[in-house]
PDB file of C-alpha atoms in Angstrom:
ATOM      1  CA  UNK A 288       0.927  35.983  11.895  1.00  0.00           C
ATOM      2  CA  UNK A 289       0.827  32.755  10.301  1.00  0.00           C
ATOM      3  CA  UNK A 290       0.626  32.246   6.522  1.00  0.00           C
ATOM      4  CA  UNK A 291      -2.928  31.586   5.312  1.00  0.00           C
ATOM      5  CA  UNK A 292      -3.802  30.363   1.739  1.00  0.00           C
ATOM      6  CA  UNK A 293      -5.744  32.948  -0.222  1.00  0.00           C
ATOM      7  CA  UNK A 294      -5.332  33.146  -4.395  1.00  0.00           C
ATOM      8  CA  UNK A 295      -6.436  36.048  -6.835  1.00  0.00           C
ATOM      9  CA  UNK A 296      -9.239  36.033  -9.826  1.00  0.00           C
ATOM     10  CA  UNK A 297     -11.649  32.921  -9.257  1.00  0.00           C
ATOM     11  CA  UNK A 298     -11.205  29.786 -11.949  1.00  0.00           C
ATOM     12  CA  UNK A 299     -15.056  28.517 -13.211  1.00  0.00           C
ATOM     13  CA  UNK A 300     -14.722  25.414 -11.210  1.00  0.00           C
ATOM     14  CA  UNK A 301     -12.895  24.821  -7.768  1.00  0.00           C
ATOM     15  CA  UNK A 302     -11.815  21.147  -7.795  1.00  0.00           C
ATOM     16  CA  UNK A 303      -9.045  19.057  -6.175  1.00  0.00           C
ATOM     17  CA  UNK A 304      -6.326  17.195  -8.024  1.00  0.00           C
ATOM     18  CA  UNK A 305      -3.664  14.739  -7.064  1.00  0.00           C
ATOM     19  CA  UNK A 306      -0.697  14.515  -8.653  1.00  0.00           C
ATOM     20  CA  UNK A 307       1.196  11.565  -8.979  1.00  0.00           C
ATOM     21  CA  UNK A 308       4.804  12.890  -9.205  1.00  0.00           C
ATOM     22  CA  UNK A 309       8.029  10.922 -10.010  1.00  0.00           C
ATOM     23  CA  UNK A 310       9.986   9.039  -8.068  1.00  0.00           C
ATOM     24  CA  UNK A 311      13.339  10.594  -8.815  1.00  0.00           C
ATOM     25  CA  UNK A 312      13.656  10.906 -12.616  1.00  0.00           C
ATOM     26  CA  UNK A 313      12.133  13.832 -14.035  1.00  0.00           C
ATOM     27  CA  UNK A 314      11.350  12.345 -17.594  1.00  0.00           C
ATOM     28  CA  UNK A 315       8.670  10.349 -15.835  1.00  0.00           C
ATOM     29  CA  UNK A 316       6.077  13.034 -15.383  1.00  0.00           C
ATOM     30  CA  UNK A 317       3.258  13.039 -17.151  1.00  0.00           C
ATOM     31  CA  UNK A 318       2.240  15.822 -19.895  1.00  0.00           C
ATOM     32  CA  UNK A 319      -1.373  16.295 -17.437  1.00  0.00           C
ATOM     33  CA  UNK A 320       1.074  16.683 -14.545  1.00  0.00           C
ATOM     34  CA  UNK A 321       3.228  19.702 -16.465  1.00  0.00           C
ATOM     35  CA  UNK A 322      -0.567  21.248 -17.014  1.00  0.00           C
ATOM     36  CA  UNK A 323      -1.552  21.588 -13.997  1.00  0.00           C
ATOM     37  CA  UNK A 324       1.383  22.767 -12.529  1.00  0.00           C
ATOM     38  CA  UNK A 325       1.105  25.234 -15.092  1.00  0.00           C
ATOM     39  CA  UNK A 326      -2.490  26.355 -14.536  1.00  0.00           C
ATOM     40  CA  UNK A 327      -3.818  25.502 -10.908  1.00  0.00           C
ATOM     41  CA  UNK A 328      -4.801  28.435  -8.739  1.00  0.00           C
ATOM     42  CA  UNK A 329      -2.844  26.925  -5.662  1.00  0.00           C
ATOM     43  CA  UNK A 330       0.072  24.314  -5.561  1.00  0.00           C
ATOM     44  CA  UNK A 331       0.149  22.562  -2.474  1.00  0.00           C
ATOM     45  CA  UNK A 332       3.509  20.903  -1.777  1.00  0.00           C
ATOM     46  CA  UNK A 333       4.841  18.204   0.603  1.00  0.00           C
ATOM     47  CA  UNK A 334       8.110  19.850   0.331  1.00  0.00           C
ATOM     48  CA  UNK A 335       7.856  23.234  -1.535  1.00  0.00           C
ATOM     49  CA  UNK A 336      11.783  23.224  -2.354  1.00  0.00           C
ATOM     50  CA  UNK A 337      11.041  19.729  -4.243  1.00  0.00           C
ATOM     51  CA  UNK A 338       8.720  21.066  -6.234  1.00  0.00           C
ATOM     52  CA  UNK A 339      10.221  24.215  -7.142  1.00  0.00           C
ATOM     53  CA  UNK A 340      13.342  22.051  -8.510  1.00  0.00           C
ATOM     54  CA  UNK A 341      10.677  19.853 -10.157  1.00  0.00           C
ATOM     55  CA  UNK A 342       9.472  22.914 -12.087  1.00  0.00           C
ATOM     56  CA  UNK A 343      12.380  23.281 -13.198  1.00  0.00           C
ATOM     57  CA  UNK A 344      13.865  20.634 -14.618  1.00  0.00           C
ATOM     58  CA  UNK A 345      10.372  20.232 -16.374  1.00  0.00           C
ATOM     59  CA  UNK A 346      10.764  23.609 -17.551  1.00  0.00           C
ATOM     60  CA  UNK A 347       7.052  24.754 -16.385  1.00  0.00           C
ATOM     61  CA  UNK A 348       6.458  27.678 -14.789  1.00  0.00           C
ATOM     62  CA  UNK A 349       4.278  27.675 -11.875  1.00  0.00           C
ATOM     63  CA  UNK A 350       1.661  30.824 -11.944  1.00  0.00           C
ATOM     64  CA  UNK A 351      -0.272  29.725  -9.118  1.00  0.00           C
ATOM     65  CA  UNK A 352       0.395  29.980  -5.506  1.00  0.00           C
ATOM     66  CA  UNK A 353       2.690  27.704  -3.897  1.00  0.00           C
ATOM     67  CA  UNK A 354       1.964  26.540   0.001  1.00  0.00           C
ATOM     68  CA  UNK A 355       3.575  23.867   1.801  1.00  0.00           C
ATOM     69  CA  UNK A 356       1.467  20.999   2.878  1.00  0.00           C
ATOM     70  CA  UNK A 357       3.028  18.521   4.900  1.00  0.00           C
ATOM     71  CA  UNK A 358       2.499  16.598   8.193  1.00  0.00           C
ATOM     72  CA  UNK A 359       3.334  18.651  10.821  1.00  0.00           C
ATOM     73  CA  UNK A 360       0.857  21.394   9.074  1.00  0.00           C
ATOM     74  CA  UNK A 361      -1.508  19.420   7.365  1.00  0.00           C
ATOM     75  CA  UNK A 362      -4.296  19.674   9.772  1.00  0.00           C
ATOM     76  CA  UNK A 363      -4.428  23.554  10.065  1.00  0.00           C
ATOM     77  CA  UNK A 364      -3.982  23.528   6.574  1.00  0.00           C
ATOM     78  CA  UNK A 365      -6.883  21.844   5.130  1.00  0.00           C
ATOM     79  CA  UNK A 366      -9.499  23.243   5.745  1.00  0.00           C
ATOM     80  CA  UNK A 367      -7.505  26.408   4.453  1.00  0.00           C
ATOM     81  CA  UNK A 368      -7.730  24.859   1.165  1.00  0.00           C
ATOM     82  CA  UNK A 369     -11.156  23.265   1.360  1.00  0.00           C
ATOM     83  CA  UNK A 370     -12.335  26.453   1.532  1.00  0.00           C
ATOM     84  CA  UNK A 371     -10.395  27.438  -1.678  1.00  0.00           C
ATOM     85  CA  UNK A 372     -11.490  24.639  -3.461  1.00  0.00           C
ATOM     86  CA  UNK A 373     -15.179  25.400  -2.559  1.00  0.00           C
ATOM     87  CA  UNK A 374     -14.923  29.199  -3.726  1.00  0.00           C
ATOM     88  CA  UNK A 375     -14.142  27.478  -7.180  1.00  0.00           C
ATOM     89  CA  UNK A 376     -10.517  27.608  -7.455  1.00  0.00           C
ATOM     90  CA  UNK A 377      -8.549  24.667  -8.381  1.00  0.00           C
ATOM     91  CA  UNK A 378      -5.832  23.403  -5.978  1.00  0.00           C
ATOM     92  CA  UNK A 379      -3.185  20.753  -6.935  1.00  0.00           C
ATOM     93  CA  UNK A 380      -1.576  18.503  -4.152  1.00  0.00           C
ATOM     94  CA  UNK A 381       1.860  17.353  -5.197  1.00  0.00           C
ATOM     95  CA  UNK A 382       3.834  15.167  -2.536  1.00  0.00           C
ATOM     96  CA  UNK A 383       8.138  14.323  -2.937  1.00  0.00           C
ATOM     97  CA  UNK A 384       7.191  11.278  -5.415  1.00  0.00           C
ATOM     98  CA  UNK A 385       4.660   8.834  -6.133  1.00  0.00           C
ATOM     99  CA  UNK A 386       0.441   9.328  -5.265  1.00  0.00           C
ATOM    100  CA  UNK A 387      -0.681  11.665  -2.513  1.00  0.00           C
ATOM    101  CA  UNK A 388      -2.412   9.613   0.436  1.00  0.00           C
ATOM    102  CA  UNK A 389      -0.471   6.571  -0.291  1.00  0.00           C
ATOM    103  CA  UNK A 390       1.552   6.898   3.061  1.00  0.00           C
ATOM    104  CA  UNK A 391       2.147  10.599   2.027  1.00  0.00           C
ATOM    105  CA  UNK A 392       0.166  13.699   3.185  1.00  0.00           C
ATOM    106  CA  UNK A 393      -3.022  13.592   1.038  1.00  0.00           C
ATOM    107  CA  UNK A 394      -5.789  11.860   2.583  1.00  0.00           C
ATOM    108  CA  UNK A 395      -7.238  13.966   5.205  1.00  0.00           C
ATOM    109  CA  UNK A 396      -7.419  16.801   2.194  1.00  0.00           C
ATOM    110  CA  UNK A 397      -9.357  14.064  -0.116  1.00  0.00           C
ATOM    111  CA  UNK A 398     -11.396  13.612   2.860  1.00  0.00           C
ATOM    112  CA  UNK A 399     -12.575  16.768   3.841  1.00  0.00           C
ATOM    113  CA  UNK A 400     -13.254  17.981   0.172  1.00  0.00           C
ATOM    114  CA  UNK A 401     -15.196  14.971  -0.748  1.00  0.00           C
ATOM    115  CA  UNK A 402     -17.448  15.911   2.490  1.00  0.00           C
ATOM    116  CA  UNK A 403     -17.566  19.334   1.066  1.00  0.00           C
ATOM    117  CA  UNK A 404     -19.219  18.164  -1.951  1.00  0.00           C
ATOM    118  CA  UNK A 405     -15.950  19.515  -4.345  1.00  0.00           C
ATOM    119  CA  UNK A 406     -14.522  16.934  -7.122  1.00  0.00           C
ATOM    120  CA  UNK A 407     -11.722  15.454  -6.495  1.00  0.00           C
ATOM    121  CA  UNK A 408      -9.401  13.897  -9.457  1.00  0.00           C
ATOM    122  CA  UNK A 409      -6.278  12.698  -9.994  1.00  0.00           C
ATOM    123  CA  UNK A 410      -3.739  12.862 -12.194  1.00  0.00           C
ATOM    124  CA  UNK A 411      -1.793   9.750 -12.085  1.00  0.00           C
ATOM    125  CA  UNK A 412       1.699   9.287 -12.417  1.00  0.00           C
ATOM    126  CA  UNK A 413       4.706   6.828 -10.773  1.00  0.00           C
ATOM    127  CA  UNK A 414       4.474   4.721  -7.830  1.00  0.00           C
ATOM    128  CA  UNK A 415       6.760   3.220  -5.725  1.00  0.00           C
ATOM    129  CA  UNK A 416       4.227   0.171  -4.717  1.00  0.00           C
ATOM    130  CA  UNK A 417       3.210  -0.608  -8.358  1.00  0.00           C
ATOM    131  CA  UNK A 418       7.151  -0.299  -9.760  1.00  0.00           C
ATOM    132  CA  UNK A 419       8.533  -2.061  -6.970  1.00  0.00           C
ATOM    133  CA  UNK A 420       6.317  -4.942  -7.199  1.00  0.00           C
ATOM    134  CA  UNK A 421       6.590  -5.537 -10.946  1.00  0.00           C
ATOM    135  CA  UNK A 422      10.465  -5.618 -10.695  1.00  0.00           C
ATOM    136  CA  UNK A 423      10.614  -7.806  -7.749  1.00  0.00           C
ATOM    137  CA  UNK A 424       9.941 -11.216  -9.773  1.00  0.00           C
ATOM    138  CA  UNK A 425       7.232 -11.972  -7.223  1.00  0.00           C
ATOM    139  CA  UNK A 426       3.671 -12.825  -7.621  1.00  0.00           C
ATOM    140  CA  UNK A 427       1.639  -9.895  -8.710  1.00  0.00           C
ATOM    141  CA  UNK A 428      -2.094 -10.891  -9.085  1.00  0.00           C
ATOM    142  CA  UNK A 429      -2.516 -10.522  -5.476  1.00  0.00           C
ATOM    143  CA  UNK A 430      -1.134  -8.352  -3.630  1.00  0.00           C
ATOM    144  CA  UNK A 431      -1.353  -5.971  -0.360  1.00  0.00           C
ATOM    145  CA  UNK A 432      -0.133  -2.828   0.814  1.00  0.00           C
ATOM    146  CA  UNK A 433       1.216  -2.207   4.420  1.00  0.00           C
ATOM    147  CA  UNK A 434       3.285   0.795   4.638  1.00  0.00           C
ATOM    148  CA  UNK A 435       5.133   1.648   6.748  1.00  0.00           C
ATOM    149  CA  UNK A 436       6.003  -0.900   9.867  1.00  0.00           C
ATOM    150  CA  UNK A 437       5.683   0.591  13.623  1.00  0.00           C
ATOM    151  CA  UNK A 438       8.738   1.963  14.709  1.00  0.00           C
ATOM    152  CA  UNK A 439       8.655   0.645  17.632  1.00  0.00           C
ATOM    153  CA  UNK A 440      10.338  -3.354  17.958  1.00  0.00           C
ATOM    154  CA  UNK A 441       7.459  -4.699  19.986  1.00  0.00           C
ATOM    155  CA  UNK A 442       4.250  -2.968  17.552  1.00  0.00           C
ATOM    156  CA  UNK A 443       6.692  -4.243  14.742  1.00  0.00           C
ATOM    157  CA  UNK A 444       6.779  -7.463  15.807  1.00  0.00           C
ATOM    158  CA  UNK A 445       3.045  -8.044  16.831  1.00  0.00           C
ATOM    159  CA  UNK A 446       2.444  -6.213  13.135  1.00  0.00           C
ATOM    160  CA  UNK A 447       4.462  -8.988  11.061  1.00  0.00           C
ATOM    161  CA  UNK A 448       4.080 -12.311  13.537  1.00  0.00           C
ATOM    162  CA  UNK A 449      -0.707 -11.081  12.449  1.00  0.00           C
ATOM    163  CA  UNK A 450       0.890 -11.135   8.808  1.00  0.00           C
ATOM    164  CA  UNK A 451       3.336 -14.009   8.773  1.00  0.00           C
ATOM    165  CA  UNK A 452      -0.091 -16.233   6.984  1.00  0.00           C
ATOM    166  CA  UNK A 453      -0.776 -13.485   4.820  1.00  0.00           C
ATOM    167  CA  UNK A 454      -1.057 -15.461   1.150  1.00  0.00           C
ATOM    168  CA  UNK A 455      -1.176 -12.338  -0.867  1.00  0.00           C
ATOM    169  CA  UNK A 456       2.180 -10.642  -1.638  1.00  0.00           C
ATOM    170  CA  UNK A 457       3.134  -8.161   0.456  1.00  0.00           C
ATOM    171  CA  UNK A 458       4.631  -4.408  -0.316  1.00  0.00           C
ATOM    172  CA  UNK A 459       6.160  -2.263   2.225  1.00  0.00           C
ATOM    173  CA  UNK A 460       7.790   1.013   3.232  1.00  0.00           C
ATOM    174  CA  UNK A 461      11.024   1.349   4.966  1.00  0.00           C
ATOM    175  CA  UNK A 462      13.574   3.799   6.100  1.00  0.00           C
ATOM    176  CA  UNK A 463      16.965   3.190   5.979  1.00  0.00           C
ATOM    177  CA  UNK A 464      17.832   3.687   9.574  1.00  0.00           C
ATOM    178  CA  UNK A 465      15.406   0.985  10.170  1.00  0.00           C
ATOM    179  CA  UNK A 466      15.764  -1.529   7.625  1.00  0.00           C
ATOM    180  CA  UNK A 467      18.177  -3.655   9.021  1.00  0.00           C
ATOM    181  CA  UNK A 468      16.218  -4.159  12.057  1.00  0.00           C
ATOM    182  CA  UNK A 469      12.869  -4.465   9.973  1.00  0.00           C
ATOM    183  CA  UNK A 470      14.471  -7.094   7.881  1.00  0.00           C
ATOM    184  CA  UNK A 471      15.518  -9.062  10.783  1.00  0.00           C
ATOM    185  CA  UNK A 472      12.392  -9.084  12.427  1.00  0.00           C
ATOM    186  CA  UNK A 473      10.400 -10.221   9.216  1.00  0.00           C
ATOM    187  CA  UNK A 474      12.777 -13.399   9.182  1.00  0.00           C
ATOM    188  CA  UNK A 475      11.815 -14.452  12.113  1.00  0.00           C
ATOM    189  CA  UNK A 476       8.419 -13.750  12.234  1.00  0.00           C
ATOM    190  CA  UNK A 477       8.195 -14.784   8.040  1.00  0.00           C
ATOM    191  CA  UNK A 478      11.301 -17.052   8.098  1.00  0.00           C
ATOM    192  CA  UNK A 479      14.326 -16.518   6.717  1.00  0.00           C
ATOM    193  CA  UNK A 480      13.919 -18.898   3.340  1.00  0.00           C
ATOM    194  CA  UNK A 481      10.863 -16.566   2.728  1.00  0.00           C
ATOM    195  CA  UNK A 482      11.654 -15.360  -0.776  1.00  0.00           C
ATOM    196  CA  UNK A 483      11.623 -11.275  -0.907  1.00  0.00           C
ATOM    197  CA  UNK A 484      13.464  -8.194  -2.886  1.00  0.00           C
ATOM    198  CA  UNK A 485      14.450  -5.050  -1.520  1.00  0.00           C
ATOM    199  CA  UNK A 486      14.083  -2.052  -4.148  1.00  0.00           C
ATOM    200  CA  UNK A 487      15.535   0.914  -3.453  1.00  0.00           C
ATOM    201  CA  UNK A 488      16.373   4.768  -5.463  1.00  0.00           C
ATOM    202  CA  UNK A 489      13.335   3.877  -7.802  1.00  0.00           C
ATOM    203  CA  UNK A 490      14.224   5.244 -10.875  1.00  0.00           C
ATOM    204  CA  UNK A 491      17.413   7.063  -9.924  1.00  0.00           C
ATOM    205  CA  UNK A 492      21.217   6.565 -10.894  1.00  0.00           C
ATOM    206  CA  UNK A 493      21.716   4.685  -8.156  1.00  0.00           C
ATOM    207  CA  UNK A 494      18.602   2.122  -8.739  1.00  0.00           C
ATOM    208  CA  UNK A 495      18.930  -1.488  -7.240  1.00  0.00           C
ATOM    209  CA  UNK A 496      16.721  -4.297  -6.602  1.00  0.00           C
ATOM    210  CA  UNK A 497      17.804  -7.261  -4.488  1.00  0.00           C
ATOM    211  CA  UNK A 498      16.221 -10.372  -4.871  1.00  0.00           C
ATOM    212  CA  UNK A 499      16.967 -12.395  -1.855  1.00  0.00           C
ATOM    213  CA  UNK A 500      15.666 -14.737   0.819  1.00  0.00           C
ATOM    214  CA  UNK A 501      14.903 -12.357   3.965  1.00  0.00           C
ATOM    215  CA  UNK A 502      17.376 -13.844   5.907  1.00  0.00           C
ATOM    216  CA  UNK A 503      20.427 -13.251   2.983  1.00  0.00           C
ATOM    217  CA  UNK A 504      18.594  -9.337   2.919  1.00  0.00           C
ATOM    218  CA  UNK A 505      18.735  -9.029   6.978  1.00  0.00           C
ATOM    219  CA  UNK A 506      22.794 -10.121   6.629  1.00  0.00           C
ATOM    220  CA  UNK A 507      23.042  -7.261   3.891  1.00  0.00           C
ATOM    221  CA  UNK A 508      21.437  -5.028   5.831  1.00  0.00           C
ATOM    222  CA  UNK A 509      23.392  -5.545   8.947  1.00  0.00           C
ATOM    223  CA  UNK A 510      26.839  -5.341   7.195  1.00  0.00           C
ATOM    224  CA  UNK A 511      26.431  -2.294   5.420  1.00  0.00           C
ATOM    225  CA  UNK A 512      24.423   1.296   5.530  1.00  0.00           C
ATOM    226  CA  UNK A 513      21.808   1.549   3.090  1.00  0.00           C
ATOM    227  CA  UNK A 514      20.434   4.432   1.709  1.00  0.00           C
ATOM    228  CA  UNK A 515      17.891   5.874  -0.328  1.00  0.00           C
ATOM    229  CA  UNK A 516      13.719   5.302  -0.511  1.00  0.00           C
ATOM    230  CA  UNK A 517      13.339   1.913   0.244  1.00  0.00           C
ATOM    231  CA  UNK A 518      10.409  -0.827  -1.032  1.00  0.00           C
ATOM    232  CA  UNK A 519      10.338  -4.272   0.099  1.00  0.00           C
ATOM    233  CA  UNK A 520       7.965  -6.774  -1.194  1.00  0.00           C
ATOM    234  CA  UNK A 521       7.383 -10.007  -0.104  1.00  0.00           C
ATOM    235  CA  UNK A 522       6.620 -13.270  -1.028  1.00  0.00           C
ATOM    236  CA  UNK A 523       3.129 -14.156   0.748  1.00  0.00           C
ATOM    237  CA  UNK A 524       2.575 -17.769   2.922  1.00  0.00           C
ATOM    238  CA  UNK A 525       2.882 -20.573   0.573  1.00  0.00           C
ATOM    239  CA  UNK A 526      -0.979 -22.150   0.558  1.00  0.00           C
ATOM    240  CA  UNK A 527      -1.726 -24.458   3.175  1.00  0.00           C
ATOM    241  CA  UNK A 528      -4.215 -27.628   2.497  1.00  0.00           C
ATOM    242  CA  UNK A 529      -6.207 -28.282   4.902  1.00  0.00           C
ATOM    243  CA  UNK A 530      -6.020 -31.955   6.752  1.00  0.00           C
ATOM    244  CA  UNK A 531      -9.348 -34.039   5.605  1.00  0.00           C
ATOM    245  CA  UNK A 532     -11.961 -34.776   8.324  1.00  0.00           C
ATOM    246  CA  UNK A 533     -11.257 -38.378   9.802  1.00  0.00           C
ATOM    247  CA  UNK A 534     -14.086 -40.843   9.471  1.00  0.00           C
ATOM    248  CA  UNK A 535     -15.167 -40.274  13.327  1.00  0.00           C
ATOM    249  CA  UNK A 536     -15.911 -36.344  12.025  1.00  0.00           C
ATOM    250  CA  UNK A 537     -17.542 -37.139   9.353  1.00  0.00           C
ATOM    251  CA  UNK A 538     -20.015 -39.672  11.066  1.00  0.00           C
ATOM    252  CA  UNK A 539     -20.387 -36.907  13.656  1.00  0.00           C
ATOM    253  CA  UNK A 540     -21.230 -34.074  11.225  1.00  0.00           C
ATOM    254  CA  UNK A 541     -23.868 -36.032   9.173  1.00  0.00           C
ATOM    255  CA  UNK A 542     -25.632 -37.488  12.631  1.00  0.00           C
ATOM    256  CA  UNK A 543     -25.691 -33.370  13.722  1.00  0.00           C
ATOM    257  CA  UNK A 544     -27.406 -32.824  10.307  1.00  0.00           C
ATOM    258  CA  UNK A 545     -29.896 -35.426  10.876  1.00  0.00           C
ATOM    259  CA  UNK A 546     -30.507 -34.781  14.318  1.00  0.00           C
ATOM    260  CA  UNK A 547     -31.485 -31.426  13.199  1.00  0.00           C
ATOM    261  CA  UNK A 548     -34.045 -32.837  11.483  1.00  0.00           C
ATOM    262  CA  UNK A 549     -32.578 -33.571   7.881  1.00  0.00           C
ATOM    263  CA  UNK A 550     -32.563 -36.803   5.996  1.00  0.00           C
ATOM    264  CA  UNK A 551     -29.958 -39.394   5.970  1.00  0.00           C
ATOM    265  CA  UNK A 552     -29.563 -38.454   2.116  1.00  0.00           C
ATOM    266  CA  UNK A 553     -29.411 -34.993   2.743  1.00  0.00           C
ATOM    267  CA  UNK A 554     -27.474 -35.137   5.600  1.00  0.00           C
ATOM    268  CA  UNK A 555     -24.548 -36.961   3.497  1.00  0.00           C
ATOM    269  CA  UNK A 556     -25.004 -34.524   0.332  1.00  0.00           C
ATOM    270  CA  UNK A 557     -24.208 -31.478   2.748  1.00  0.00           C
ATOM    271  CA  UNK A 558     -21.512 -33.121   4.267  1.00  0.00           C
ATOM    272  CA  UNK A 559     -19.912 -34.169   1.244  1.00  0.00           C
ATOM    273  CA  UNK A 560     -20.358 -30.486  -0.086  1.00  0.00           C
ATOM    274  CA  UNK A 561     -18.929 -29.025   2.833  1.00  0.00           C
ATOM    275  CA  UNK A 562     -15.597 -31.322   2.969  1.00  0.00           C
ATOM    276  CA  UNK A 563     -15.325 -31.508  -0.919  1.00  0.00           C
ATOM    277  CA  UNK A 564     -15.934 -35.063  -1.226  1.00  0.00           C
ATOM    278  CA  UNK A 565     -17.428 -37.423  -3.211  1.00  0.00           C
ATOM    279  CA  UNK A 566     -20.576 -38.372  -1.354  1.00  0.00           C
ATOM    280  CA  UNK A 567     -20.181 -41.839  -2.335  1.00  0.00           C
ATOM    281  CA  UNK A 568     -17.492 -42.092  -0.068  1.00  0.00           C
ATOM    282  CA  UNK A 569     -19.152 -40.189   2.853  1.00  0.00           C
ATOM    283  CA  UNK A 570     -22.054 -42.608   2.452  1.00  0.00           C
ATOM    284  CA  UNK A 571     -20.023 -45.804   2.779  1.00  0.00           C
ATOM    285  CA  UNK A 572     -17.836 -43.945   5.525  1.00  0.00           C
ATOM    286  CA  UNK A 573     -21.699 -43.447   7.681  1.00  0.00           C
ATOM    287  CA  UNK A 574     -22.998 -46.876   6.853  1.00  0.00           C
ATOM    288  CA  UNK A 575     -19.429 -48.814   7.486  1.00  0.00           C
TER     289      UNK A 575
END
């Protein structure tokens, strides 16, 4: 018979809540995480082993009931827990480290308890995107998250040649079986003078960031056998200025304008608008 989730005297409000757990050193968790742990009717757990060491070295006790909740089960499992959550007791999602949902099991839960109508909070903690990208000396204004790559070479490379343009800096997931080939891959597609840095162990004894070209990371890669979580962020496109409109496209554009039934004057304003010129200049280009 398979294990099904079921908890003893109701809380007064059944609610959701996300923890955002650490990424390997335990003094990063937050005092709301230890509280929760402490008091939610139901635990949820990418990796119940995890989190029963996490307990530990945070010294909480876990009361509630702990279930696993990971990929392979997470579809039979959520509604499971929906239904919890609706019959107002409070259920905590914890994944290994970092935010659920954020390429960990987590979404389809948030999902199908915001269509239930049941709150949903959060609270947050470490995360490998955010730490990665503030030690990696790259831009951080913009930025974009990809995940993980395809596995597969040719999905890979179809994936990274649609985001070689990409201005925003980019942040992505790897495993260490298939960084090497990963890095590789984004040199071409990127090229290999693209700058990038390659975090990995977040926040564990072992913690290193290399801040490299792609091409000098792909070398590294090949030559030796990392391990650990990895994080790679990279450098997005350097802008590209477009060429100005030669006088021929000009002309052309402001005699469409007019043949659509605008004025000379007008025609030449819009122009000039549209190209970011002076119209001064567009004017003497059209009557030259």
């Amino acid at each position: 018979m398979k294990e099904r989730v079921t908890v003893g005297e109701m809380s007064e409000t059944g609610r959701l809540i996300l923890l955002g757990a650490p990424l390997g050193n335990p003094a990063d968790a937050s005092a709301r995480l230890r509280d929760v742990l402490a008091t939610a009717d139901v635990v949820a757990a990418e990796d119940t082993r995890r989190l029963t060491r996490l307990a530990r070295d945070l010294d909480v006790t876990v009361p509630g009931r702990i279930v696993s909740y990971f990929e392979g089960n997470e579809e039979r499992r959520t509604p499971e827990l929906v239904e919890v959550i609706v019959a107002g007791y409070t259920v905590a999602l914890v994944t290994d480290g970092g935010m659920p949902s954020v390429s960990d099991p987590g979404y389809r839960l948030v999902r199908a308890a915001l269509d239930a109508g049941a709150p949903v909070t959060a609270a947050p903690g470490p995360s490998a995107v955010t730490t990665a990208l503030a030690l990696s000396g790259l831009p951080c204004d913009r930025f974009c998250f990809e995940g993980f790559l395809p596995r597969s070479p040719g999905a890979r490379r179809s994936r990274l040649r649609a985001l070689a343009a990409e201005e925003r800096t980019l942040v992505i997931f790897e495993s260490p079986h298939r960084i090497a080939a990963a890095l590789t891959d984004l040199a071409a597609a990127f090229g290999a003078d693209r700058p990038a840095a390659l975090a990995r162990e977040l926040t564990k004894t072992y913690e290193e960031v290399l801040r490299r070209p792609l091409g000098e990371l792909a070398r590294w890669a090949a030559e030796g056998e990392p391990r650990g979580e990895i994080t790679l962020v990279v450098a997005g496109a350097p802008e590209t200025t477009p060429e100005p409109p030669g006088e021929d496209e000009l002309r052309a554009a402001v005699a469409e304008r007019e043949a659509a039934g605008e004025s000379r004057r007008d025609a030449i304003t819009a122009v000039a608008t549209e190209y970011d010129l002076r119209r001064r200049d567009v004017y003497t280009i059209v009557h030259r």
